CSV table of C-alpha atoms in Angstrom, one decimal:
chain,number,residue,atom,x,y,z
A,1,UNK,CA,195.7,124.3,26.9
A,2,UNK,CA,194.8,120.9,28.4
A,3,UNK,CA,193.8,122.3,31.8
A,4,UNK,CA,191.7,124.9,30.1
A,5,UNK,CA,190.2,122.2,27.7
A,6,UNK,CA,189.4,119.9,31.0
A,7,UNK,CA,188.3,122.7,32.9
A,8,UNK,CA,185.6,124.1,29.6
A,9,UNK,CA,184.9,119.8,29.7
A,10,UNK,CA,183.8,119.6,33.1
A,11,UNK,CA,181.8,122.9,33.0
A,12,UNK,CA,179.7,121.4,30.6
A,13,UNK,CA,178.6,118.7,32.6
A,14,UNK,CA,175.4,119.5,34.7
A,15,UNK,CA,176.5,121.3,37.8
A,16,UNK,CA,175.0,119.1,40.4
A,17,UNK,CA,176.9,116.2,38.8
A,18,UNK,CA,180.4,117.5,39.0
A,19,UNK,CA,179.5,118.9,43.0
A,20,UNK,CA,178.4,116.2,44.4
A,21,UNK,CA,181.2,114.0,42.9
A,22,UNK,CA,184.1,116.5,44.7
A,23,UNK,CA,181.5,116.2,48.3
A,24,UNK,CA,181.1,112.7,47.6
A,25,UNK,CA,185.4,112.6,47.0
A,26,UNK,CA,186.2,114.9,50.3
A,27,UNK,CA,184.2,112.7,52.3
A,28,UNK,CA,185.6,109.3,51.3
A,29,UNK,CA,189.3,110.2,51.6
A,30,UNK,CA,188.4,111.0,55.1
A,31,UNK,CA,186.9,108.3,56.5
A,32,UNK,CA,189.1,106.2,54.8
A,33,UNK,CA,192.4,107.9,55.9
A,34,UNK,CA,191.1,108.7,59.2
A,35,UNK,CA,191.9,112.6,59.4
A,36,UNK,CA,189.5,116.0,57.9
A,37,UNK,CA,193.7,117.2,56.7
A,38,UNK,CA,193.0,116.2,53.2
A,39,UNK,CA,194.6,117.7,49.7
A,40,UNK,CA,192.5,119.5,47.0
A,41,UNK,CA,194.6,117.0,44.3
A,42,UNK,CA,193.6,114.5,46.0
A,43,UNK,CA,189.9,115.3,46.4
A,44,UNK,CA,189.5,116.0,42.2
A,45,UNK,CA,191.8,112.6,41.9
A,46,UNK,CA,188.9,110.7,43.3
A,47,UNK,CA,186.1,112.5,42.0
A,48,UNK,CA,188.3,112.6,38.5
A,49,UNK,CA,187.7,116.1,37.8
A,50,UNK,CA,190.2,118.5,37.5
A,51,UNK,CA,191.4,120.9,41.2
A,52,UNK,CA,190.2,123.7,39.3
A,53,UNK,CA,186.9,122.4,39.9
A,54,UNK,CA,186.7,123.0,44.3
A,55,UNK,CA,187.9,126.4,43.7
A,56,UNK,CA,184.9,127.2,40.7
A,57,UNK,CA,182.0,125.4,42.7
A,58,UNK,CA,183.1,126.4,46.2
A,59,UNK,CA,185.7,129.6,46.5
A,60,UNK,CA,188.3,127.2,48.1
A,61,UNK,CA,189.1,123.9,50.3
A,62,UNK,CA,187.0,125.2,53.1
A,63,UNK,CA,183.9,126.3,51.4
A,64,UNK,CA,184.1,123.0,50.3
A,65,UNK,CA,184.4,121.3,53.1
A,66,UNK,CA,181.6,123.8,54.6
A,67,UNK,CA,179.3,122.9,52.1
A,68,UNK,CA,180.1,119.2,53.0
A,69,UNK,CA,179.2,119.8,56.8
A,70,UNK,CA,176.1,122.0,54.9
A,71,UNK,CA,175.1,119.0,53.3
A,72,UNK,CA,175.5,115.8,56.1
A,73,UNK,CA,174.5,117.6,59.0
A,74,UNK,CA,171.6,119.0,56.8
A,75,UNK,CA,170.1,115.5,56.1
A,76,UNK,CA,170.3,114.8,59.7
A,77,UNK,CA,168.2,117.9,60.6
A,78,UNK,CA,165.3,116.7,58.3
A,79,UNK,CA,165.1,113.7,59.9
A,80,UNK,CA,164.8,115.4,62.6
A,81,UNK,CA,161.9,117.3,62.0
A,82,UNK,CA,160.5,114.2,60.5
A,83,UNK,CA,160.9,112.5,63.7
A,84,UNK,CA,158.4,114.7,65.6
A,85,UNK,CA,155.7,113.9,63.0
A,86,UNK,CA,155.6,110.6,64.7
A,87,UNK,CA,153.2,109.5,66.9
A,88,UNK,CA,155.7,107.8,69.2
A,89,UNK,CA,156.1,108.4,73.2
A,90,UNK,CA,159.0,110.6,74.6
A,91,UNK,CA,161.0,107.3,75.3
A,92,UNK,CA,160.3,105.7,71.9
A,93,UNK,CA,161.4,109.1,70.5
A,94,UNK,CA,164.7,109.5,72.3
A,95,UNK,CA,165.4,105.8,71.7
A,96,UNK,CA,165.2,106.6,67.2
A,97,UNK,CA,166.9,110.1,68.3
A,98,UNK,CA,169.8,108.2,69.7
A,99,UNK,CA,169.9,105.3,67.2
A,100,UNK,CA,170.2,108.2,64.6
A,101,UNK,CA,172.9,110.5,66.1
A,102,UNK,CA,175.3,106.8,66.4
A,103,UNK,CA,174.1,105.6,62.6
A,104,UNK,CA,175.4,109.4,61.9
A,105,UNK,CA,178.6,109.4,63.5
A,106,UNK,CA,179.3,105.3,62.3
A,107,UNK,CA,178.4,107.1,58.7
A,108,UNK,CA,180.3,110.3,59.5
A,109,UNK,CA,183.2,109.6,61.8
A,110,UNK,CA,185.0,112.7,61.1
A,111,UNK,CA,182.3,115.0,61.7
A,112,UNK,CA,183.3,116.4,65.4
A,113,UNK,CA,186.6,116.7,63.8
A,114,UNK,CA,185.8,118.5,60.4
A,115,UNK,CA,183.9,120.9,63.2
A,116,UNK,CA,186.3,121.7,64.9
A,117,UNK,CA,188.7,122.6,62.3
A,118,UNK,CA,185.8,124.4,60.2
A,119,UNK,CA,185.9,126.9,63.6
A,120,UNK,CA,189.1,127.2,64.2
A,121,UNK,CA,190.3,130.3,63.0
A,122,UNK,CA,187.2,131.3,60.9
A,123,UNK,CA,185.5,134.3,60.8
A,124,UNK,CA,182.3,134.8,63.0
A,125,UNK,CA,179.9,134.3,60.1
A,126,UNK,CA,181.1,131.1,59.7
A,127,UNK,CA,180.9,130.3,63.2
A,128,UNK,CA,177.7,131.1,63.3
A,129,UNK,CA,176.2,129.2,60.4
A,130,UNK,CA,177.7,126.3,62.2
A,131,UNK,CA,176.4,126.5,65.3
A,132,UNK,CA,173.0,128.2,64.6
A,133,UNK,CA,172.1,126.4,61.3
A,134,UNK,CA,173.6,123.0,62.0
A,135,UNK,CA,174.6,122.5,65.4
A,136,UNK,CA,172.1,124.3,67.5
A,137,UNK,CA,168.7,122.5,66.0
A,138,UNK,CA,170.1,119.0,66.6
A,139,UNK,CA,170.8,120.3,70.6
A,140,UNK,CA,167.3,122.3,70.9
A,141,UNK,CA,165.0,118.9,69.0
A,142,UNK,CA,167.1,116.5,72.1
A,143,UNK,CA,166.4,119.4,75.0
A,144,UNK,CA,162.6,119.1,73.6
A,145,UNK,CA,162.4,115.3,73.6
A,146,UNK,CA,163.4,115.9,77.5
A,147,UNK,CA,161.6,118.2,78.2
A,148,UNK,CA,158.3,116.0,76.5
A,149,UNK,CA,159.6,113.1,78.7
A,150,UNK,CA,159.7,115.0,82.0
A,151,UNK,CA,156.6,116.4,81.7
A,152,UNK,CA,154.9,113.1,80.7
A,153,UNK,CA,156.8,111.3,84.1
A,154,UNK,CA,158.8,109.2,81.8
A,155,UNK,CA,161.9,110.8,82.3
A,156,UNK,CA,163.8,112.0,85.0
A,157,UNK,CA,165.0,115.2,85.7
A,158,UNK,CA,168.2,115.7,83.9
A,159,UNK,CA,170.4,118.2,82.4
A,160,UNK,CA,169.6,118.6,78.7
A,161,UNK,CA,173.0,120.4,77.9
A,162,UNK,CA,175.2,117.8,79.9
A,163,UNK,CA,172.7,115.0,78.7
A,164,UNK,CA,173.6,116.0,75.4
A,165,UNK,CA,177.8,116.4,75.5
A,166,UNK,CA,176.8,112.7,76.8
A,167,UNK,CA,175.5,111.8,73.5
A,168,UNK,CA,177.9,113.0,71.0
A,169,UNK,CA,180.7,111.8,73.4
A,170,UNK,CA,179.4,108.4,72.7
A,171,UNK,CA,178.6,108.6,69.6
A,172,UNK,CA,181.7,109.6,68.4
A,173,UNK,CA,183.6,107.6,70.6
A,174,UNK,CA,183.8,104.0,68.9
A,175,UNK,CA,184.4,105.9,65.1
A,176,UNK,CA,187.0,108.1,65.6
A,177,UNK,CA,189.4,105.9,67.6
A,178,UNK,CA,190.8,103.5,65.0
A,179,UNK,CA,194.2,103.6,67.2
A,180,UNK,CA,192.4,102.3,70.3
A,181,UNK,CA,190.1,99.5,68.5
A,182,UNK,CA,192.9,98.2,67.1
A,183,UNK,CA,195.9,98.3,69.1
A,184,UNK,CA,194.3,98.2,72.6
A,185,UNK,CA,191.4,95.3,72.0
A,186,UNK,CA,193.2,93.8,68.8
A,187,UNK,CA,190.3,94.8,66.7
A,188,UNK,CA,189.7,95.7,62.8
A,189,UNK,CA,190.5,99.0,61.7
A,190,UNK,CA,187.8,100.4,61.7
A,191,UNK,CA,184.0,99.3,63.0
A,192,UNK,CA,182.4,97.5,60.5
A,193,UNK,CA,178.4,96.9,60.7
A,194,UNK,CA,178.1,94.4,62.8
A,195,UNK,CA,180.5,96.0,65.5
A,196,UNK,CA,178.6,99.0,64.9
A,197,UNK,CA,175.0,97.6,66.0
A,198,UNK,CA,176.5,95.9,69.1
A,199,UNK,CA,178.0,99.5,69.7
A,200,UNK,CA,174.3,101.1,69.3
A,201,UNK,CA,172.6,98.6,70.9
A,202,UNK,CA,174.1,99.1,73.8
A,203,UNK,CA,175.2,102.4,74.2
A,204,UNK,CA,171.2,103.6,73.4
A,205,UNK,CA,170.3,101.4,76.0
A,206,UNK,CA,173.0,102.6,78.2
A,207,UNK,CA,171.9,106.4,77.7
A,208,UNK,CA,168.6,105.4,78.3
A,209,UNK,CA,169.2,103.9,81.5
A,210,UNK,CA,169.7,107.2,82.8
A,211,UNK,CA,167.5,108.7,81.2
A,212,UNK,CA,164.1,107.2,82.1
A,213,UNK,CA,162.6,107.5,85.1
């Protein structure tokens, strides 16, 4: 009776409220413990709802966690198209493009990771929702900026497929490699703000470097 009673409790509250508290949950637990392997009690623990709750708003663990990736990756895309409303030059446009995609991964550190496990042994419609609705635009918007820059003489011909493996590599580097930071350079934990604009500063520039012509 007291699960049910929770469960009738929660419902009541508006919908968006109760979602966004279990996304909001998922995500925390995983920066903060450093892995995407995460439990469903723990998940409504933090977002102080009852479990019962992932399985009514999103089927199960993973169409929670897909409506997560849905949701992050999502926000990134706007910005995207957003970012080719500017009047900016092909360089200026890479350089914001770049400073976004290591703000993202410093905000998001488990995102190659959640990724990968969202496509591991799932079916091919959720394969390709990932790649064509959330992975694919962020590839084709770099490959255009290229493009742009090669054909204005600012930037050299490169591969934009490798160019971009180049990107994420580095971008997730720093974030997802709490181990290294802190047992091999006796650093914090995890990268905190100001290690973080060091980190873009510098690997933007170092991207750039072989990027422009």
């Amino acid at each position: 009776m007291r699960r049910e009673s929770a469960l009738k409790t929660a419902r009541q509250l508006p919908k968006g409220v109760i979602r966004d508290a279990l996304l909001d949950a998922a995500s925390s637990l995983m920066r903060e413990q450093d892995t995407v392997e995460i439990g469903i009690l723990d998940i409504a623990a933090r977002a102080r709802v009852n479990h019962g709750m992932i399985r009514y708003y999103f089927g199960n663990k993973e169409g929670m966690l897909l409506a997560l990736l849905d949701r992050d990756v999502g926000v990134r895309i706007r910005q995207l198209e957003a970012l080719f409303r500017l009047d900016v030059t092909p360089t200026e446009r890479m350089r914001i493009h770049l400073e976004g995609i290591l703000d993202t991964y410093y905000q998001i550190p488990y995102l190659n990771r959640l990724i990968q496990a969202m496509v591991r042994d799932a079916s091919a419609e959720r394969v390709h929702h990932i790649a064509e609705e959330l992975l694919k635009p962020i590839a084709k918007a770099q490959h255009r900026i290229i493009e742009d820059g090669i054909a204005a003489g600012e930037f050299r011909q490169v591969d934009p497929k490798l160019f971009y493996f180049n990107t994420i590599g580095s971008a997730d580097g720093l974030y997802s490699n709490r181990f290294t930071l802190a047992a091999v350079f006796g650093g914090i934990p995890a990268a905190d703000e100001a290690l973080h604009e060091r980190y873009k500063r510098q690997t933007v520039e170092t991207l750039m470097a072989g990027l422009v012509a």
